[in-house]
PDB file of C-alpha atoms in Angstrom:
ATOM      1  CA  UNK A  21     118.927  84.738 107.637  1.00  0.00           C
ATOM      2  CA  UNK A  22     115.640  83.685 106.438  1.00  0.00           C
ATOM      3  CA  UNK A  23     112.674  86.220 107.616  1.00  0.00           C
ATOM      4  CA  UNK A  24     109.454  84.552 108.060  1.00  0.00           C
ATOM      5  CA  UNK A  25     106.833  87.123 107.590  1.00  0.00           C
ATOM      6  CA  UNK A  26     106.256  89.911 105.019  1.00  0.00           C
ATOM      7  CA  UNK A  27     106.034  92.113 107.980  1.00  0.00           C
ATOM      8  CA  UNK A  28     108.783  91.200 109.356  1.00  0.00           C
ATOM      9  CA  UNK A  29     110.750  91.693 106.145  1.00  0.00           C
ATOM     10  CA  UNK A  30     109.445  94.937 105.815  1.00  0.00           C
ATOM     11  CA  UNK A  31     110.437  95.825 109.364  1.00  0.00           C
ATOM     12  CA  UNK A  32     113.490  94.504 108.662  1.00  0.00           C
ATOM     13  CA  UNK A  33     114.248  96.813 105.423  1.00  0.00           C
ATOM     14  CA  UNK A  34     112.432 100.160 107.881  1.00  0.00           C
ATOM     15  CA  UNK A  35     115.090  99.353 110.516  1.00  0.00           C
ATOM     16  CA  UNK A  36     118.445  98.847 108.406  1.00  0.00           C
ATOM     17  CA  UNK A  37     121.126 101.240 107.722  1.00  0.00           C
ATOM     18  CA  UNK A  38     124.033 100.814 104.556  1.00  0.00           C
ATOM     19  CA  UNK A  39     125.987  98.212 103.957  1.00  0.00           C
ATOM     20  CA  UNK A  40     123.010  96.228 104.228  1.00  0.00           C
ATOM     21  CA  UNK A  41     121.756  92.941 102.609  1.00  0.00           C
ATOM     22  CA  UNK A  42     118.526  91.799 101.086  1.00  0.00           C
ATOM     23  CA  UNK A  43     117.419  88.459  99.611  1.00  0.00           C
ATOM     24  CA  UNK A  44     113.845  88.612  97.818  1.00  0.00           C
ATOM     25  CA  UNK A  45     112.993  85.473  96.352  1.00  0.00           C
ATOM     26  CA  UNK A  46     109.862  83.928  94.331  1.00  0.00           C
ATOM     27  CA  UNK A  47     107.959  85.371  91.855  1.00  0.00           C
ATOM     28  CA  UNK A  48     104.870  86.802  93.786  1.00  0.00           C
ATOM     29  CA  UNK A  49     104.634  90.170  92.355  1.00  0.00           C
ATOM     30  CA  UNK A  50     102.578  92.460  94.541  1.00  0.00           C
ATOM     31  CA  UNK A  51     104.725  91.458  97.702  1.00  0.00           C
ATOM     32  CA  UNK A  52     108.020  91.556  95.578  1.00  0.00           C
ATOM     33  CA  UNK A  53     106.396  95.326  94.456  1.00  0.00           C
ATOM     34  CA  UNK A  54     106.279  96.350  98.366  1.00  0.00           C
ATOM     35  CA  UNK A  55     109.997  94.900  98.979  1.00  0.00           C
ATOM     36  CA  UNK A  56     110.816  97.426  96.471  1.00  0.00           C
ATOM     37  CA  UNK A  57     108.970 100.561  97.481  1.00  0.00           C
ATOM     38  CA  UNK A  58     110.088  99.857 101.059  1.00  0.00           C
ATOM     39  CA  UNK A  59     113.464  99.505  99.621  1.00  0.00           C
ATOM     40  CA  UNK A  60     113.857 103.123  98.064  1.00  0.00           C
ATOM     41  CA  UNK A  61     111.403 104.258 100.437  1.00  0.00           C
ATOM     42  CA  UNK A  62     114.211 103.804 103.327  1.00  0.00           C
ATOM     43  CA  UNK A  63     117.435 104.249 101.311  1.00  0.00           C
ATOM     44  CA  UNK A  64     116.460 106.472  98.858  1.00  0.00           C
ATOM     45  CA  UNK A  65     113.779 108.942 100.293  1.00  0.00           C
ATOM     46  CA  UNK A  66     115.003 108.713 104.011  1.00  0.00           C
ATOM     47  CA  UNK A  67     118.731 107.845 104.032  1.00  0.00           C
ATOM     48  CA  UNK A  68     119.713 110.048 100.235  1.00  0.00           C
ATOM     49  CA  UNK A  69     120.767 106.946  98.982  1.00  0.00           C
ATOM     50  CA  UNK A  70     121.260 106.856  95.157  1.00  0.00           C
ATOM     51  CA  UNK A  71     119.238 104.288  93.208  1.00  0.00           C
ATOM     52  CA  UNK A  72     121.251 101.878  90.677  1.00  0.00           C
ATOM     53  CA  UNK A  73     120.122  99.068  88.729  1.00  0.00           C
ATOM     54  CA  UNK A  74     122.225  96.016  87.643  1.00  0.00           C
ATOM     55  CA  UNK A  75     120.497  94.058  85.143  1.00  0.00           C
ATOM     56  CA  UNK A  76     121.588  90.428  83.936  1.00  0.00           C
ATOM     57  CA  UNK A  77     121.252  91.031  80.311  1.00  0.00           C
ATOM     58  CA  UNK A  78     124.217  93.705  80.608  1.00  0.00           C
ATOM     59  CA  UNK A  79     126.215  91.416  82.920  1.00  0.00           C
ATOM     60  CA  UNK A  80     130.046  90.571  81.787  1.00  0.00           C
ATOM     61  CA  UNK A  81     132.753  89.534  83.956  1.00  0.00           C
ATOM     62  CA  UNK A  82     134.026  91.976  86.458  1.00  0.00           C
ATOM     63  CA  UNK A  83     131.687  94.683  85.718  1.00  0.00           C
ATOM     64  CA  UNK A  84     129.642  94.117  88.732  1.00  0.00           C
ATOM     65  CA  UNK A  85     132.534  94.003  91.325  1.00  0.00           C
ATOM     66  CA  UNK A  86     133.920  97.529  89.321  1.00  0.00           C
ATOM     67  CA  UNK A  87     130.435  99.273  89.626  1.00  0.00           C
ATOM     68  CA  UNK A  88     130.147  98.013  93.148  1.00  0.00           C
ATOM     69  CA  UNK A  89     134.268  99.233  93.757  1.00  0.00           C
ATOM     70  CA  UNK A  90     132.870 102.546  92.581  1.00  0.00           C
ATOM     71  CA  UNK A  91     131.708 105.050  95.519  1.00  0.00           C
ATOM     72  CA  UNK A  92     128.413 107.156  94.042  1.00  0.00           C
ATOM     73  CA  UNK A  93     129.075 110.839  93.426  1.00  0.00           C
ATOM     74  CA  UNK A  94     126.202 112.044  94.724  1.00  0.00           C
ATOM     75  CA  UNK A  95     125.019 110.318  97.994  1.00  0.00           C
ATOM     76  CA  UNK A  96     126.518 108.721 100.818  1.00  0.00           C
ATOM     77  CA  UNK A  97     125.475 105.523  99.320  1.00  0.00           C
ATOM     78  CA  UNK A  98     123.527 103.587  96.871  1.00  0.00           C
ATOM     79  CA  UNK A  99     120.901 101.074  96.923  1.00  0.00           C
ATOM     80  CA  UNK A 100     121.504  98.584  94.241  1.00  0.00           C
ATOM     81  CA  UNK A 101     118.767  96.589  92.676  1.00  0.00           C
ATOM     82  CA  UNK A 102     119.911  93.442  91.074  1.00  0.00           C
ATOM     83  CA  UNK A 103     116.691  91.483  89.515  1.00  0.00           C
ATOM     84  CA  UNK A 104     117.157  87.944  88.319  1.00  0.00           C
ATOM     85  CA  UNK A 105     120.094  87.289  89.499  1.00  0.00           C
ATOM     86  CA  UNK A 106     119.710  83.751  90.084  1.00  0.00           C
ATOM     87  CA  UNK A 107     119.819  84.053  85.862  1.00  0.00           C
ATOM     88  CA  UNK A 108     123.468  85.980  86.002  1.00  0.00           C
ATOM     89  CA  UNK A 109     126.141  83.527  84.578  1.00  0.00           C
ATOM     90  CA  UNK A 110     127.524  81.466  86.987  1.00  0.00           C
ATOM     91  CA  UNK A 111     131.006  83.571  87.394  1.00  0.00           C
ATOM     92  CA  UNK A 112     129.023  86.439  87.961  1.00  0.00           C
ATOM     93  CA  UNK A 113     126.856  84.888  90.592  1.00  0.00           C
ATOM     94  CA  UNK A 114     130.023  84.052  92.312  1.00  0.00           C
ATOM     95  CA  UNK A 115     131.110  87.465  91.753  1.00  0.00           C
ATOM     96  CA  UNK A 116     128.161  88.784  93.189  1.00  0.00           C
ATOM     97  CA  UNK A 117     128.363  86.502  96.594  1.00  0.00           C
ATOM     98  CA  UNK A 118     132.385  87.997  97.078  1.00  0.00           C
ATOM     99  CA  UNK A 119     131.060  91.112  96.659  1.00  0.00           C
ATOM    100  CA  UNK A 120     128.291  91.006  98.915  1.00  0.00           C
ATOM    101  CA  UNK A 121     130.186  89.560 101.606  1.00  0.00           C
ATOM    102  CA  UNK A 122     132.403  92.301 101.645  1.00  0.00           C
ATOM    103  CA  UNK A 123     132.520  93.857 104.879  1.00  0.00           C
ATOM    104  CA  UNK A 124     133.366  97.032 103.651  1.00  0.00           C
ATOM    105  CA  UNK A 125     130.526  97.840 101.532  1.00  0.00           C
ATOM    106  CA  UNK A 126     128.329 100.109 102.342  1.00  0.00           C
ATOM    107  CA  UNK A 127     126.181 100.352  99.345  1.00  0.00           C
ATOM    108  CA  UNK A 128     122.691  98.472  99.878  1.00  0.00           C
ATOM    109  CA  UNK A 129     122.345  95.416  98.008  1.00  0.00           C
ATOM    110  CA  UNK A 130     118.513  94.036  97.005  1.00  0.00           C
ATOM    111  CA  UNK A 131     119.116  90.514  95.018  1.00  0.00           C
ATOM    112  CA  UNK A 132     115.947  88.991  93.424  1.00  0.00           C
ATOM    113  CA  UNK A 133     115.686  85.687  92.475  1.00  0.00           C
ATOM    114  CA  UNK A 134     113.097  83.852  90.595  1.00  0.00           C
ATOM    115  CA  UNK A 135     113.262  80.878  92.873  1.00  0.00           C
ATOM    116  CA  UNK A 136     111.064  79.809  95.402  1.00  0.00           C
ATOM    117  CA  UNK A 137     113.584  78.241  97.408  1.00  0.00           C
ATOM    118  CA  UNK A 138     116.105  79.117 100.051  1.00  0.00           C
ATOM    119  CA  UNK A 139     117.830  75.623  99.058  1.00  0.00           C
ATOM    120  CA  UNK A 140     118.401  76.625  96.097  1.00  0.00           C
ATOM    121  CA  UNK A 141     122.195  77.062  95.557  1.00  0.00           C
ATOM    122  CA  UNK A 142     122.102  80.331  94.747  1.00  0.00           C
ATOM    123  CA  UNK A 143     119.626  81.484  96.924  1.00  0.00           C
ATOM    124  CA  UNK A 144     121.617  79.795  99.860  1.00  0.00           C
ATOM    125  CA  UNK A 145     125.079  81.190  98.824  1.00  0.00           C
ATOM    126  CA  UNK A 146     123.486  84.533  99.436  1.00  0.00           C
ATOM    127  CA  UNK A 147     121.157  83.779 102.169  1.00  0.00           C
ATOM    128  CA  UNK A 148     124.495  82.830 104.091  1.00  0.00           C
ATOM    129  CA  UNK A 149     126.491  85.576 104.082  1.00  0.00           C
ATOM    130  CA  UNK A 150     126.457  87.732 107.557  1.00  0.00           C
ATOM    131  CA  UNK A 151     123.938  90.114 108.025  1.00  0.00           C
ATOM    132  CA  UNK A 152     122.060  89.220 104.984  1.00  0.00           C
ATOM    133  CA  UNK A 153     117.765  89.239 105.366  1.00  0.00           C
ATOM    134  CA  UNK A 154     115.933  87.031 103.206  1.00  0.00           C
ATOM    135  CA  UNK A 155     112.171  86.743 102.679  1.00  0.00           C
ATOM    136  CA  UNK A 156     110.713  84.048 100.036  1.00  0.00           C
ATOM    137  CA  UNK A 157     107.693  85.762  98.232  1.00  0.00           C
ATOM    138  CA  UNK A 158     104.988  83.090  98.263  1.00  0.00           C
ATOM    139  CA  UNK A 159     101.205  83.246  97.536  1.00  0.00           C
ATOM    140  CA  UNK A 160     100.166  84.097 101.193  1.00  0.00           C
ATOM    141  CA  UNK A 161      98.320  81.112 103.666  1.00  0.00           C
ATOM    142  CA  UNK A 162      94.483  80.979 103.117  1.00  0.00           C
ATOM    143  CA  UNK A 163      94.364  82.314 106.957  1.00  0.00           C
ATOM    144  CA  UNK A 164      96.951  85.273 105.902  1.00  0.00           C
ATOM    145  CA  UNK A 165      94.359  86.526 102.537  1.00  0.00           C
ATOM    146  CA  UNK A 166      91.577  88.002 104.468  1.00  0.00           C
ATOM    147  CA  UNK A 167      94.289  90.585 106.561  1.00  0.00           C
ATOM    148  CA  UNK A 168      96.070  91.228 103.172  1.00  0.00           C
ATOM    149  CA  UNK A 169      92.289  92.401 101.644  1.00  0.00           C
ATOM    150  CA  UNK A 170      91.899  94.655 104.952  1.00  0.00           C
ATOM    151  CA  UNK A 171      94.977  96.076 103.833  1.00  0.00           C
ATOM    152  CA  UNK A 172      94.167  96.616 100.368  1.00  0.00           C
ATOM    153  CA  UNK A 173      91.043  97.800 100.997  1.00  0.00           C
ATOM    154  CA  UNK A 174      91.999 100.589 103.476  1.00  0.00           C
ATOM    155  CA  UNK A 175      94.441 101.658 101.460  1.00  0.00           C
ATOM    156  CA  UNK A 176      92.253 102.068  98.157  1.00  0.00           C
ATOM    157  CA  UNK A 177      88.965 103.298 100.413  1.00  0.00           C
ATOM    158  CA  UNK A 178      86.831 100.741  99.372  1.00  0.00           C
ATOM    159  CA  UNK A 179      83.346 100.585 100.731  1.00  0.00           C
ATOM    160  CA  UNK A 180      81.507  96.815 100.084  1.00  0.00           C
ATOM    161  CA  UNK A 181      78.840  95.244 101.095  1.00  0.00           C
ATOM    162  CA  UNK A 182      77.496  92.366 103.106  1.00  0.00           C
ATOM    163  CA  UNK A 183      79.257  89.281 102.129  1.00  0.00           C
ATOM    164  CA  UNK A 184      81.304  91.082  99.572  1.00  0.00           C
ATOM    165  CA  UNK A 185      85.127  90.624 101.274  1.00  0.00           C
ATOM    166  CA  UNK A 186      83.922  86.578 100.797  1.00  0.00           C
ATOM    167  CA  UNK A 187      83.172  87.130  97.511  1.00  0.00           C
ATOM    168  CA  UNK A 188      86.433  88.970  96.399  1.00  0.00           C
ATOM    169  CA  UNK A 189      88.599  86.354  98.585  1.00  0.00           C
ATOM    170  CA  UNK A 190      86.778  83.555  96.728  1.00  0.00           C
ATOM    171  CA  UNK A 191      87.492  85.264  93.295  1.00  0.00           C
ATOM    172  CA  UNK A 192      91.084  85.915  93.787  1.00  0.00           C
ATOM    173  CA  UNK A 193      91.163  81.797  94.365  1.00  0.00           C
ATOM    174  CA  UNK A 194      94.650  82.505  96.854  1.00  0.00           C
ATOM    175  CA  UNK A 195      95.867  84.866  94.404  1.00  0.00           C
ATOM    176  CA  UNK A 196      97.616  87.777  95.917  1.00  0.00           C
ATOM    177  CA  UNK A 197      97.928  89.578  92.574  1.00  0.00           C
ATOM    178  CA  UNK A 198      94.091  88.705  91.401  1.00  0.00           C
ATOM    179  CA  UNK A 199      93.131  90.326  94.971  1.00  0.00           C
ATOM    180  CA  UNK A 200      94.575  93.178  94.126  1.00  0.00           C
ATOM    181  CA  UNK A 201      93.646  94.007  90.610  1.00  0.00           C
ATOM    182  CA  UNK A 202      90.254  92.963  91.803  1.00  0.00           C
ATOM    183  CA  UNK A 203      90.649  95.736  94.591  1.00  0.00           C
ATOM    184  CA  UNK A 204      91.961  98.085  92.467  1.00  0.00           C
ATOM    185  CA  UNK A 205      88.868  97.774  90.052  1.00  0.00           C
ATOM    186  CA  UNK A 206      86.283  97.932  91.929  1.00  0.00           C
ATOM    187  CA  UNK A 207      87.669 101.029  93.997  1.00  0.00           C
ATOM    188  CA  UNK A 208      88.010 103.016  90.991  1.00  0.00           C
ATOM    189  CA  UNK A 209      84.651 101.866  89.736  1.00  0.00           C
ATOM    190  CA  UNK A 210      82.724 102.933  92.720  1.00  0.00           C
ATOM    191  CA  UNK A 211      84.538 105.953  93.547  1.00  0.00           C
ATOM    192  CA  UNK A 212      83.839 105.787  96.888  1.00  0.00           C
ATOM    193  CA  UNK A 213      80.154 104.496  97.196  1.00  0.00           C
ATOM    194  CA  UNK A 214      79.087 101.355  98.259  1.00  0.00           C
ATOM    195  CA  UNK A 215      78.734  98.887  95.184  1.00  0.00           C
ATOM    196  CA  UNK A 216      75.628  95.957  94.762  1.00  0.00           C
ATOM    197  CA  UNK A 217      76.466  92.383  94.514  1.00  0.00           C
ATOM    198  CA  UNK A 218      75.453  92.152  91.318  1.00  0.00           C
ATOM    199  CA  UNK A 219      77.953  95.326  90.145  1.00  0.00           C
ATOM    200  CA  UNK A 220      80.457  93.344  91.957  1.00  0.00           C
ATOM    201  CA  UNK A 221      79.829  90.441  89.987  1.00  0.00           C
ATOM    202  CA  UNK A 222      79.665  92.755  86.854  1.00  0.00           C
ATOM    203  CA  UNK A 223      82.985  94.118  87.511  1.00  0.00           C
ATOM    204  CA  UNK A 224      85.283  90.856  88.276  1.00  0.00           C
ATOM    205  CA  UNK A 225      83.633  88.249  85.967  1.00  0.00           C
ATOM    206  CA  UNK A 226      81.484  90.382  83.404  1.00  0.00           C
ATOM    207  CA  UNK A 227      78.798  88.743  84.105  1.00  0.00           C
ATOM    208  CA  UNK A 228      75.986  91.055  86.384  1.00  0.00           C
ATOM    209  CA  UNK A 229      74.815  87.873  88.650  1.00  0.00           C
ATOM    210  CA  UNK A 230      75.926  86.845  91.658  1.00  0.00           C
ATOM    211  CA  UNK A 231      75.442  83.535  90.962  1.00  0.00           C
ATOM    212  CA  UNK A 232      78.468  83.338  88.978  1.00  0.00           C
ATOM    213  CA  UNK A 233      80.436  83.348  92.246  1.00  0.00           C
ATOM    214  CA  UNK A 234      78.889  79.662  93.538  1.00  0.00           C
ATOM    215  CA  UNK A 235      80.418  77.753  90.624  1.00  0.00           C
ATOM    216  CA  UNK A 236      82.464  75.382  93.070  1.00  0.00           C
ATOM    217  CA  UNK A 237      79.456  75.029  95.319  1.00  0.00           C
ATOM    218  CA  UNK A 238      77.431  74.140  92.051  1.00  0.00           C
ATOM    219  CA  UNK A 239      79.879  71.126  91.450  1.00  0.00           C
ATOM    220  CA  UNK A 240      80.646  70.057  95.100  1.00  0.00           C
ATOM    221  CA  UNK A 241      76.704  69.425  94.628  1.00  0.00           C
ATOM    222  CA  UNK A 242      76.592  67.750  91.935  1.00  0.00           C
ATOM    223  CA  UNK A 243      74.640  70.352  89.948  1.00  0.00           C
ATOM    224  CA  UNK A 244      76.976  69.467  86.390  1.00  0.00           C
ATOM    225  CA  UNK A 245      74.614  71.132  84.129  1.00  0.00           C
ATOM    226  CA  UNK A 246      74.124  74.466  86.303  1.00  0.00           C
ATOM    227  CA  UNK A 247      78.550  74.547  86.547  1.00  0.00           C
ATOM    228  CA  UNK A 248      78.844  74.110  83.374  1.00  0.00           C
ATOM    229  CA  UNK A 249      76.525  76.764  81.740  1.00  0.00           C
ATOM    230  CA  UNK A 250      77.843  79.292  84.456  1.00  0.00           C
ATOM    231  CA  UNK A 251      81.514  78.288  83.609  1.00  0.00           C
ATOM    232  CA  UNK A 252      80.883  78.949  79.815  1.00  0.00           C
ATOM    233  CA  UNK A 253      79.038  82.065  80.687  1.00  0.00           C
ATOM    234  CA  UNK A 254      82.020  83.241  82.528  1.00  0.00           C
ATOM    235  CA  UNK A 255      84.356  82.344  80.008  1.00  0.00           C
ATOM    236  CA  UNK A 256      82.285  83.977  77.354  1.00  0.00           C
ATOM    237  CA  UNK A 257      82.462  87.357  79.347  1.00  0.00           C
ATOM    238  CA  UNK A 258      86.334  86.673  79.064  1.00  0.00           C
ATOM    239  CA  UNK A 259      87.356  84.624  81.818  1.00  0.00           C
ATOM    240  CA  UNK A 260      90.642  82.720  81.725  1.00  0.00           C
ATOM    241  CA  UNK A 261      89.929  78.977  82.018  1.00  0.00           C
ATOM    242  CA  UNK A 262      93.167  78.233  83.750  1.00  0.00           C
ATOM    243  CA  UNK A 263      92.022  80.807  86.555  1.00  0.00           C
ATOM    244  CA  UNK A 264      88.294  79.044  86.853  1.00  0.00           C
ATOM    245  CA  UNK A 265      89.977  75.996  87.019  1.00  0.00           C
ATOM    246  CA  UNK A 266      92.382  77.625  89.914  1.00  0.00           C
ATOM    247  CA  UNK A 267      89.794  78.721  91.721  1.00  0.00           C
ATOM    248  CA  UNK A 268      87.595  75.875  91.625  1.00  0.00           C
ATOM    249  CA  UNK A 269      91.300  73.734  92.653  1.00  0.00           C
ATOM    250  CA  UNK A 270      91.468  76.775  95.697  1.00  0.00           C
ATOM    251  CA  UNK A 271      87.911  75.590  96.541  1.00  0.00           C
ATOM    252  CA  UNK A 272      88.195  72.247  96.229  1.00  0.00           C
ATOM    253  CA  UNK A 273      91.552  72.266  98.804  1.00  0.00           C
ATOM    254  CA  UNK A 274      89.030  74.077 101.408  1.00  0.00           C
ATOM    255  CA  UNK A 275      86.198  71.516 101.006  1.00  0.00           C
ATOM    256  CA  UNK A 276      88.787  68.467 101.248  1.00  0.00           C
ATOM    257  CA  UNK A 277      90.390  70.156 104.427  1.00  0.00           C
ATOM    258  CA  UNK A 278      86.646  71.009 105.882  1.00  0.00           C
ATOM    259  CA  UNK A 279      85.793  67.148 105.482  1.00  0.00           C
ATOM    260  CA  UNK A 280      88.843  66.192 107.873  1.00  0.00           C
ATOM    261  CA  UNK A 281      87.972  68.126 110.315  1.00  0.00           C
ATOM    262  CA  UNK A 282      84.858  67.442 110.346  1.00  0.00           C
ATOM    263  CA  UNK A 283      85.698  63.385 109.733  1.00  0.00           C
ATOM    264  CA  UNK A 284      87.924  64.509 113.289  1.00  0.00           C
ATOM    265  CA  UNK A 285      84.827  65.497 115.057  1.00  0.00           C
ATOM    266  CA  UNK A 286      85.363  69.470 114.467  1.00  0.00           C
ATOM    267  CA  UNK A 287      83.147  71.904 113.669  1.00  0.00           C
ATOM    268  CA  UNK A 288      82.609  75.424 112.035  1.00  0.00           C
ATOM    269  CA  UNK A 289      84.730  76.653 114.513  1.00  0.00           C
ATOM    270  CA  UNK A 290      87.440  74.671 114.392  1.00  0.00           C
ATOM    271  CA  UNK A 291      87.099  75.789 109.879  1.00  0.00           C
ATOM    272  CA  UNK A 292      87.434  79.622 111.026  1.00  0.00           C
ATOM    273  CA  UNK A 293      90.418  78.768 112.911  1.00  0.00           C
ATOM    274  CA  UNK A 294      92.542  76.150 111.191  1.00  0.00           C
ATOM    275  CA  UNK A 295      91.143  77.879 107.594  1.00  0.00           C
ATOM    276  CA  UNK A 296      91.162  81.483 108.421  1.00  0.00           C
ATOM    277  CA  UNK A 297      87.672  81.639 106.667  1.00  0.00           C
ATOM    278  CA  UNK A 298      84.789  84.190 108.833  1.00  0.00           C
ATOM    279  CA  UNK A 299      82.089  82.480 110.531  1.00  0.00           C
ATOM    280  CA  UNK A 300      79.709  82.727 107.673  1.00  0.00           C
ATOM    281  CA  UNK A 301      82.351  81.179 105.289  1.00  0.00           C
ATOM    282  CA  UNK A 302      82.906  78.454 107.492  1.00  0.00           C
ATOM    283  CA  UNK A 303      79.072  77.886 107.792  1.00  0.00           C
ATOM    284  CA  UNK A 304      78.815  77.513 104.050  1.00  0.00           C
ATOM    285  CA  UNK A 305      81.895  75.308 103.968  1.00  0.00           C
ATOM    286  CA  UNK A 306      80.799  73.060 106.611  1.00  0.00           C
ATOM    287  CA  UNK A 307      77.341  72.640 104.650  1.00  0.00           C
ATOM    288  CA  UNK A 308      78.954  72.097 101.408  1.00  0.00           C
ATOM    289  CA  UNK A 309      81.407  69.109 103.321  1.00  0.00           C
ATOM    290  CA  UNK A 310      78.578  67.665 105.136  1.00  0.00           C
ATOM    291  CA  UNK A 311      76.497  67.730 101.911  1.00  0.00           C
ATOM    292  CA  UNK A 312      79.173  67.397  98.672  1.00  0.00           C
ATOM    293  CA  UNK A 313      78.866  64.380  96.366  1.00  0.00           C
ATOM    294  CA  UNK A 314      82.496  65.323  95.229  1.00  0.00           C
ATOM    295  CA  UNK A 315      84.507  61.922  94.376  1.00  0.00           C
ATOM    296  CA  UNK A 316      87.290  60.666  96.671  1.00  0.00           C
ATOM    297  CA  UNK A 317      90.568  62.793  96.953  1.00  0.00           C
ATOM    298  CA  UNK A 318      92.482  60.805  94.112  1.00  0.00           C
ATOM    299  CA  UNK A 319      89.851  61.313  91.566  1.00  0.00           C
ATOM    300  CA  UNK A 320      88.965  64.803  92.053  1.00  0.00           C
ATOM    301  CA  UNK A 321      92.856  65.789  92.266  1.00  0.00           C
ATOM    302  CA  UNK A 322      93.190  63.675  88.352  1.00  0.00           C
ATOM    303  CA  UNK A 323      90.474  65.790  87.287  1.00  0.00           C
ATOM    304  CA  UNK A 324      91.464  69.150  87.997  1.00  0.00           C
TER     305      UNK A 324
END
């Protein structure tokens, strides 16, 4: 049974006892991560589970359904991590399903798979078996990033400025994982005081101006020579270009989505609650819409 939300998912794991069945798909890390944690965190910590790993490169036929025939020694029960095992051999993916269908098992089973979909045969073999939970680890919705940086912040104690969640959530360009190493490095940098915006520029691009951070809005105006030198400044300070080009891609998917709504007759509040953006985000993005000399959808999507 498909689970919808992360927090549902991790409800989900919080409320299960043995014998039970997990499905974590996609390649998201820092939600895959939490799956984990919340995995042993349950079984391991709470229930005196024993942790086991099954990994594909020491798969062979009928080792998994011995291991799994095997009670543990030590605990009532295990939890067994099996990570890509949408990459097992096929008779061992089979093996796996007969296994986890048993209705006699009381072990904990935690599959990964590296693909995105629940269609995918593997994924679905798995995903239909009774009892199983299954969660598909996506980049969050733009509307879901701004209550995954409350999170992230609270947890790491971070104290910002004015302007500055904007500024991070723009940076990480929809990026779970670049939120959170972004997070991560700023909280350890400021050790608990309240950072500038131009430290905060210093510390994500390695460049100390805050200008760095209105590259998209530089192009969406049609300033070429001002996007360029800041995108080569950036890149100089060791930027990826793939990720500029991501976030300006992240941007560009706001400022197309801001135009129809506006081209609907909506307005800046109908951007903070269709985009999830704050009310001073969506007041930039509505001026940037109204004003952008960006090229028609076709042409901008062939140049990115």
């Amino acid at each position: 049974m498909k689970v919808s939300s992360f927090q549902g998912f991790m409800e989900k794991i919080a409320s299960s006892g043995p014998g039970s069945l997990f499905l974590a798909c996609g390649t998201e890390r820092v939600q895959l991560g939490r799956i984990r944690d919340a995995a042993r965190a349950r079984f391991c910590e709470t229930l005196g589970f024993e942790y086991s790993s099954f990994y594909a490169e020491d798969a062979e036929p009928g080792r998994l359904a011995r291991f799994l025939a095997e009670p543990s020694l030590f605990s009532s029960g295990r939890l067994v991590r099996i990570p890509g095992a949408d990459r097992l051999p096929a008779a061992i993916r089979a093996e796996l399903v007969r296994a986890a269908a048993d209705e006699g098992r009381t072990d904990v089973l935690l599959v990964e798979s590296s693909e995105n979909s629940l269609r995918h045969a593997f994924n679905a073999s798995v995903d239909r078996i009774q009892g199983a939970a299954s969660f598909v680890c996506w980049e969050p919705f733009e509307r879901d990033m701004g209550r995954w940086f409350d999170i992230l912040a609270k947890e790491h104690g971070l104290s910002l400025p004015p302007g500055a969640r904007g500024i991070l959530l723009s940076w990480a360009g929809g990026s779970l994982l670049r939120l959170d190493e972004a997070i991560e490095r700023v909280s350890v940098f400021s050790e608990g005081r309240t950072l500038t915006t131009a430290e905060l520029a210093g510390l994500l691009t390695g460049v100390a101006d805050p200008g760095v951070f209105d590259l998209a809005d530089e192009i969406w105006a049609g300033r070429r020579g001002s996007a360029l030198s800041t995108a080569w400044r950036l890149i100089c300070a060791g930027e990826e270009p793939v990720a500029l080009l991501a976030i300006v891609q992240r941007q560009w998917v706001r400022l197309e989505a801001a135009r129809s709504l506006i081209a609907g007759g909506g307005g800046q509040k109908d951007i903070v609650r269709e985009l999830g953006l704050s009310p001073t985000a969506a007041s930039s993005l509505l001026s940037s819409a109204r004003n952008s000399s960006a090229p028609p959808v076709w042409v901008a999507a062939e140049a990115l």
